[in-house]
Amino acid sequence: MSERVFDWRKRRSWLARIRHYAGDILTPELKAHISRERPDCWSDDLSWLPDWECVVSEFVSALTDYYSHFKGFHGCRPSSLKSYYEHGLLGQSSERLHNVFRRIFADVAQADVEEVIQQFSDRGKREQGTIWLLGCDKFLISQCGHYLIQGSEYLMALAANLEPSRQGEAYRFRLRNYGVPTVLEIDIPVWYVPQSQHMDVAKMILSEWGQLVARKPLYLNGIPPCYVLRRDIPPECLVGHHHPEMIRDPHNGYRAYVNNFLTCDGCQTSTSG
Ligand SMILES: [Zn+2]
């Protein structure tokens, strides 16, 4: 099967391609009905679509047969990217993050550090092996910039809980001294993504298609799909990375954070870095 990458940022392209894989599902009759009735074509309530359960189920199969990959972006602040190009992107490991936490806060009383690690053991188990990605790099940088500015959310939570009454905030900001703010661009094989998320993407596409046919935009704020994987991603899926110069900082009123680290040890390895 040839590679076809679904890229949420290229709305015009994926809207145009619908007819190549779902022309017999979104029929001219269905189109005429929506054009005539002009319903509100929500993505979380598809009752605007006649026989919607059947249509969505057929559409999701056609979508995932047609596309081989979903393009996703992962925000992080790694100290080195070489290992990503050699070994890929590894799912969250609380053990690895606990060791980073111990290293960064080596000057803090060890008992306090270990107590926080202990408090987070359940969350660590729950999130073990998980990787979070978003379908749009611009959205990641403008709305979720803390992943680039401070790194892993788990690490941020550990830092914030270290003596929260006095130093939590300062400790969280300390994470800004390590690593390079980075956006990783990943072409995720469709079968890595859980079926419930296939369904979410299908509903988002159908909603956009419906709004166009009904000539009734709902202005849904351009929130991209979120891909939550429970597995490692091999290096061949990493198709690029970059280090944005300006990032909006959600932990500082979404003010501009200027990133002075614009290269890394992986920039030579990357084709687009
Ligand atoms: Zn780089």
Coordinates of C-alpha atoms and ligand atoms in Angstrom, one line a residue:
M1 CA 0.0 0.0 0.0
S2 CA 1.3 3.4 -0.9
E3 CA 1.9 5.9 1.9
R4 CA -0.9 8.5 2.3
V5 CA -0.5 10.8 5.3
F6 CA -3.6 12.5 6.8
D7 CA -2.4 16.0 7.7
W8 CA -5.0 17.9 9.7
R9 CA -3.3 21.2 8.7
K10 CA -4.1 20.7 5.1
R11 CA -7.8 21.1 5.3
R12 CA -8.5 21.9 1.6
S13 CA -6.5 18.8 0.6
W14 CA -8.3 16.3 2.8
L15 CA -11.7 17.8 2.1
A16 CA -11.0 17.3 -1.6
R17 CA -9.8 13.7 -1.1
I18 CA -13.0 12.6 0.6
R19 CA -14.6 11.8 -2.8
H20 CA -11.8 9.4 -3.6
Y21 CA -12.5 7.1 -0.7
A22 CA -16.0 7.9 0.5
G23 CA -17.9 8.9 -2.6
D24 CA -20.3 6.0 -2.2
I25 CA -21.0 6.8 1.5
L26 CA -21.4 10.5 1.3
T27 CA -23.7 10.2 -1.8
P28 CA -25.0 13.0 -4.0
E29 CA -28.5 12.4 -2.4
L30 CA -27.0 12.8 1.1
K31 CA -25.2 15.9 0.0
A32 CA -28.4 17.4 -1.5
H33 CA -30.3 16.6 1.7
I34 CA -27.7 18.5 3.9
S35 CA -27.5 21.3 1.4
R36 CA -31.2 21.7 1.5
E37 CA -31.8 21.3 5.3
R38 CA -28.6 23.2 6.4
P39 CA -28.3 21.6 9.8
D40 CA -25.6 22.5 12.4
C41 CA -23.0 19.9 11.6
W42 CA -21.4 19.2 15.0
S43 CA -18.6 16.7 15.4
D44 CA -19.7 15.5 18.8
D45 CA -23.4 15.1 17.9
L46 CA -23.9 13.6 14.4
S47 CA -27.6 13.4 14.5
W48 CA -27.6 15.9 11.6
L49 CA -26.5 13.0 9.5
P50 CA -29.3 10.7 8.4
D51 CA -28.6 7.1 9.7
W52 CA -25.5 8.6 11.3
E53 CA -24.3 5.5 13.1
C54 CA -24.1 3.5 9.9
V55 CA -22.6 6.3 7.9
V56 CA -19.9 7.0 10.5
S57 CA -19.0 3.3 10.8
E58 CA -18.6 3.0 7.0
F59 CA -16.8 6.3 6.8
V60 CA -14.2 5.4 9.5
S61 CA -13.4 2.1 7.6
A62 CA -13.0 3.9 4.3
L63 CA -10.8 6.6 6.0
T64 CA -8.4 4.2 7.6
D65 CA -8.2 2.1 4.4
Y66 CA -7.3 5.1 2.4
Y67 CA -4.8 6.8 4.7
S68 CA -1.7 4.9 5.9
H69 CA -0.6 7.5 8.4
F70 CA -1.8 10.3 10.6
K71 CA 0.6 13.2 11.0
G72 CA 1.1 14.2 14.6
F73 CA 3.3 16.6 16.5
H74 CA 4.9 16.0 19.9
G75 CA 6.1 18.9 22.1
C76 CA 9.1 18.3 24.4
R77 CA 12.3 19.7 25.8
P78 CA 14.9 16.9 25.5
S79 CA 18.5 17.4 26.3
S80 CA 19.5 15.4 23.2
L81 CA 17.7 14.3 20.1
K82 CA 20.2 11.9 18.8
S83 CA 18.6 9.0 20.6
Y84 CA 15.2 9.9 19.1
Y85 CA 16.8 9.4 15.6
E86 CA 18.4 6.1 16.7
H87 CA 15.8 4.5 18.9
G88 CA 12.6 6.5 18.2
L89 CA 10.2 8.0 20.7
L90 CA 9.7 5.9 23.8
G91 CA 6.5 5.9 25.7
Q92 CA 6.4 7.7 29.0
S93 CA 8.5 5.9 31.7
S94 CA 8.0 7.1 35.2
E95 CA 11.2 5.5 36.2
R96 CA 13.2 7.5 33.6
L97 CA 11.4 10.7 34.6
H98 CA 12.0 10.0 38.3
N99 CA 15.7 9.8 37.6
V100 CA 15.6 13.1 35.7
F101 CA 13.7 14.7 38.6
R102 CA 16.3 13.4 41.1
R103 CA 19.1 14.8 39.0
I104 CA 17.5 18.3 38.5
F105 CA 16.6 18.6 42.2
A106 CA 19.7 17.1 43.7
D107 CA 20.1 20.1 45.9
V108 CA 16.7 19.6 47.6
A109 CA 16.3 17.3 50.6
Q110 CA 16.2 13.8 49.3
A111 CA 13.4 12.8 51.6
D112 CA 11.1 15.5 50.0
V113 CA 12.0 14.4 46.5
E114 CA 11.3 10.8 47.3
E115 CA 8.0 11.7 49.0
V116 CA 6.8 13.4 45.9
I117 CA 7.9 10.5 43.7
Q118 CA 5.9 8.2 46.0
Q119 CA 2.8 10.4 45.8
F120 CA 2.9 10.1 42.0
S121 CA 3.4 6.3 41.7
D122 CA -0.3 5.6 40.7
R123 CA -0.3 8.3 38.0
G124 CA 3.1 7.0 36.8
K125 CA 1.6 3.5 36.4
R126 CA -1.5 4.9 34.6
E127 CA 0.5 6.8 32.1
Q128 CA 3.2 4.2 31.6
G129 CA 4.1 3.8 27.9
T130 CA 1.9 6.7 26.7
I131 CA 2.8 9.3 24.1
W132 CA 0.7 12.3 23.4
L133 CA 0.6 14.0 19.9
L134 CA -1.5 16.8 18.3
G135 CA -2.5 17.1 14.7
C136 CA -1.2 20.7 14.3
D137 CA 2.2 22.1 15.2
K138 CA 0.9 25.7 15.2
F139 CA -1.8 24.8 17.8
L140 CA 0.8 23.0 19.9
I141 CA 3.1 26.1 20.0
S142 CA 0.3 28.6 20.6
Q143 CA -1.9 26.7 23.0
C144 CA 0.2 23.9 24.6
G145 CA 3.6 25.6 24.7
H146 CA 4.4 24.4 28.3
Y147 CA 5.4 21.0 26.8
L148 CA 8.2 22.8 24.9
I149 CA 9.0 25.3 27.6
Q150 CA 9.1 23.0 30.6
G151 CA 9.0 19.5 29.1
S152 CA 7.0 16.5 30.3
E153 CA 3.8 17.3 32.1
Y154 CA 4.5 14.6 34.6
L155 CA 7.9 16.2 35.4
M156 CA 6.1 19.6 35.8
A157 CA 3.6 18.0 38.2
L158 CA 6.4 16.5 40.3
A159 CA 8.2 19.8 40.5
A160 CA 5.1 21.7 41.4
N161 CA 4.4 19.3 44.2
L162 CA 7.8 19.7 45.8
E163 CA 7.0 21.9 48.8
P164 CA 4.1 23.5 46.9
S165 CA 3.4 26.1 49.6
R166 CA 6.8 27.7 49.2
Q167 CA 8.8 26.7 46.1
G168 CA 6.5 24.7 43.8
E169 CA 6.3 27.5 41.2
A170 CA 10.0 28.3 41.3
Y171 CA 10.8 24.6 41.1
R172 CA 8.6 24.1 38.0
F173 CA 10.3 27.1 36.3
R174 CA 13.6 25.5 37.0
L175 CA 12.8 22.9 34.3
R176 CA 13.3 25.7 31.8
N177 CA 17.0 25.5 32.3
Y178 CA 17.4 22.1 30.8
G179 CA 17.1 20.8 27.2
V180 CA 16.0 22.4 24.0
P181 CA 12.3 23.3 23.2
T182 CA 11.4 21.0 20.3
V183 CA 8.5 20.0 18.1
L184 CA 8.8 16.5 16.7
E185 CA 7.0 15.7 13.5
I186 CA 5.8 12.1 13.4
D187 CA 4.0 10.1 10.7
I188 CA 2.0 7.7 12.8
P189 CA 0.9 4.4 11.2
V190 CA -2.8 4.4 11.3
W191 CA -2.9 1.1 13.2
Y192 CA -0.8 2.5 16.1
V193 CA -3.8 4.8 16.9
P194 CA -6.6 3.3 19.0
Q195 CA -9.9 2.8 17.1
S196 CA -11.8 5.3 19.4
Q197 CA -9.4 8.0 18.1
H198 CA -10.0 6.9 14.4
M199 CA -13.6 7.5 15.2
D200 CA -12.9 11.0 16.7
V201 CA -10.9 12.0 13.5
A202 CA -13.7 10.6 11.3
K203 CA -16.3 12.7 13.2
M204 CA -14.2 15.8 12.9
I205 CA -13.8 15.3 9.1
L206 CA -17.5 14.7 8.7
S207 CA -18.3 17.8 10.7
E208 CA -16.0 19.9 8.5
W209 CA -17.5 18.3 5.3
G210 CA -21.0 18.9 6.6
Q211 CA -20.4 22.6 7.5
L212 CA -19.1 23.1 3.9
V213 CA -22.0 21.4 2.3
A214 CA -24.6 23.1 4.5
R215 CA -22.8 26.5 4.0
K216 CA -23.0 26.9 7.7
P217 CA -19.6 27.3 9.5
L218 CA -19.6 26.6 13.2
Y219 CA -16.3 28.2 14.0
L220 CA -15.0 25.3 16.1
N221 CA -11.7 27.1 17.0
G222 CA -9.6 24.8 14.8
I223 CA -8.8 22.4 17.7
P224 CA -6.8 19.6 16.0
P225 CA -7.2 15.8 16.6
C226 CA -5.3 14.4 19.6
Y227 CA -3.5 11.1 19.3
V228 CA -2.7 9.2 22.5
L229 CA -0.6 6.2 21.8
R230 CA 0.2 3.4 24.2
R231 CA 3.4 2.2 22.5
D232 CA 6.9 3.3 21.4
I233 CA 7.3 5.0 18.0
P234 CA 10.2 3.7 15.9
P235 CA 12.7 6.2 14.4
E236 CA 11.5 5.8 10.8
C237 CA 8.3 7.5 11.8
L238 CA 10.2 10.6 12.9
V239 CA 10.1 12.7 9.7
G240 CA 11.4 16.0 11.1
H241 CA 11.7 18.3 14.1
H242 CA 12.2 22.0 14.7
H243 CA 12.8 24.5 17.5
P244 CA 10.4 27.4 17.4
E245 CA 11.7 30.8 18.2
M246 CA 8.6 32.1 19.9
I247 CA 6.2 30.0 22.0
R248 CA 3.1 31.1 23.9
D249 CA 3.5 30.3 27.6
P250 CA 0.3 29.0 29.2
H251 CA 2.0 29.2 32.6
N252 CA 2.6 32.9 32.1
G253 CA -0.7 34.3 30.8
Y254 CA 0.1 33.1 27.2
R255 CA 2.7 35.7 26.9
A256 CA 5.5 35.2 24.4
Y257 CA 8.4 33.0 25.5
V258 CA 11.5 33.6 23.4
N259 CA 13.4 30.5 22.8
N260 CA 17.2 31.0 22.4
F261 CA 18.0 27.4 21.7
L262 CA 17.4 27.0 17.9
T263 CA 19.6 24.1 17.2
C264 CA 20.4 20.7 18.8
D265 CA 22.5 17.7 18.3
G266 CA 19.8 16.1 16.1
C267 CA 19.6 19.0 13.7
Q268 CA 22.3 17.5 11.5
T269 CA 20.5 14.1 11.5
S270 CA 17.2 15.5 10.6
T271 CA 16.3 16.2 7.0
S272 CA 14.1 19.2 7.8
G273 CA 15.6 20.4 11.2
Ligands
ZN1 ZN 17.4 20.2 16.3

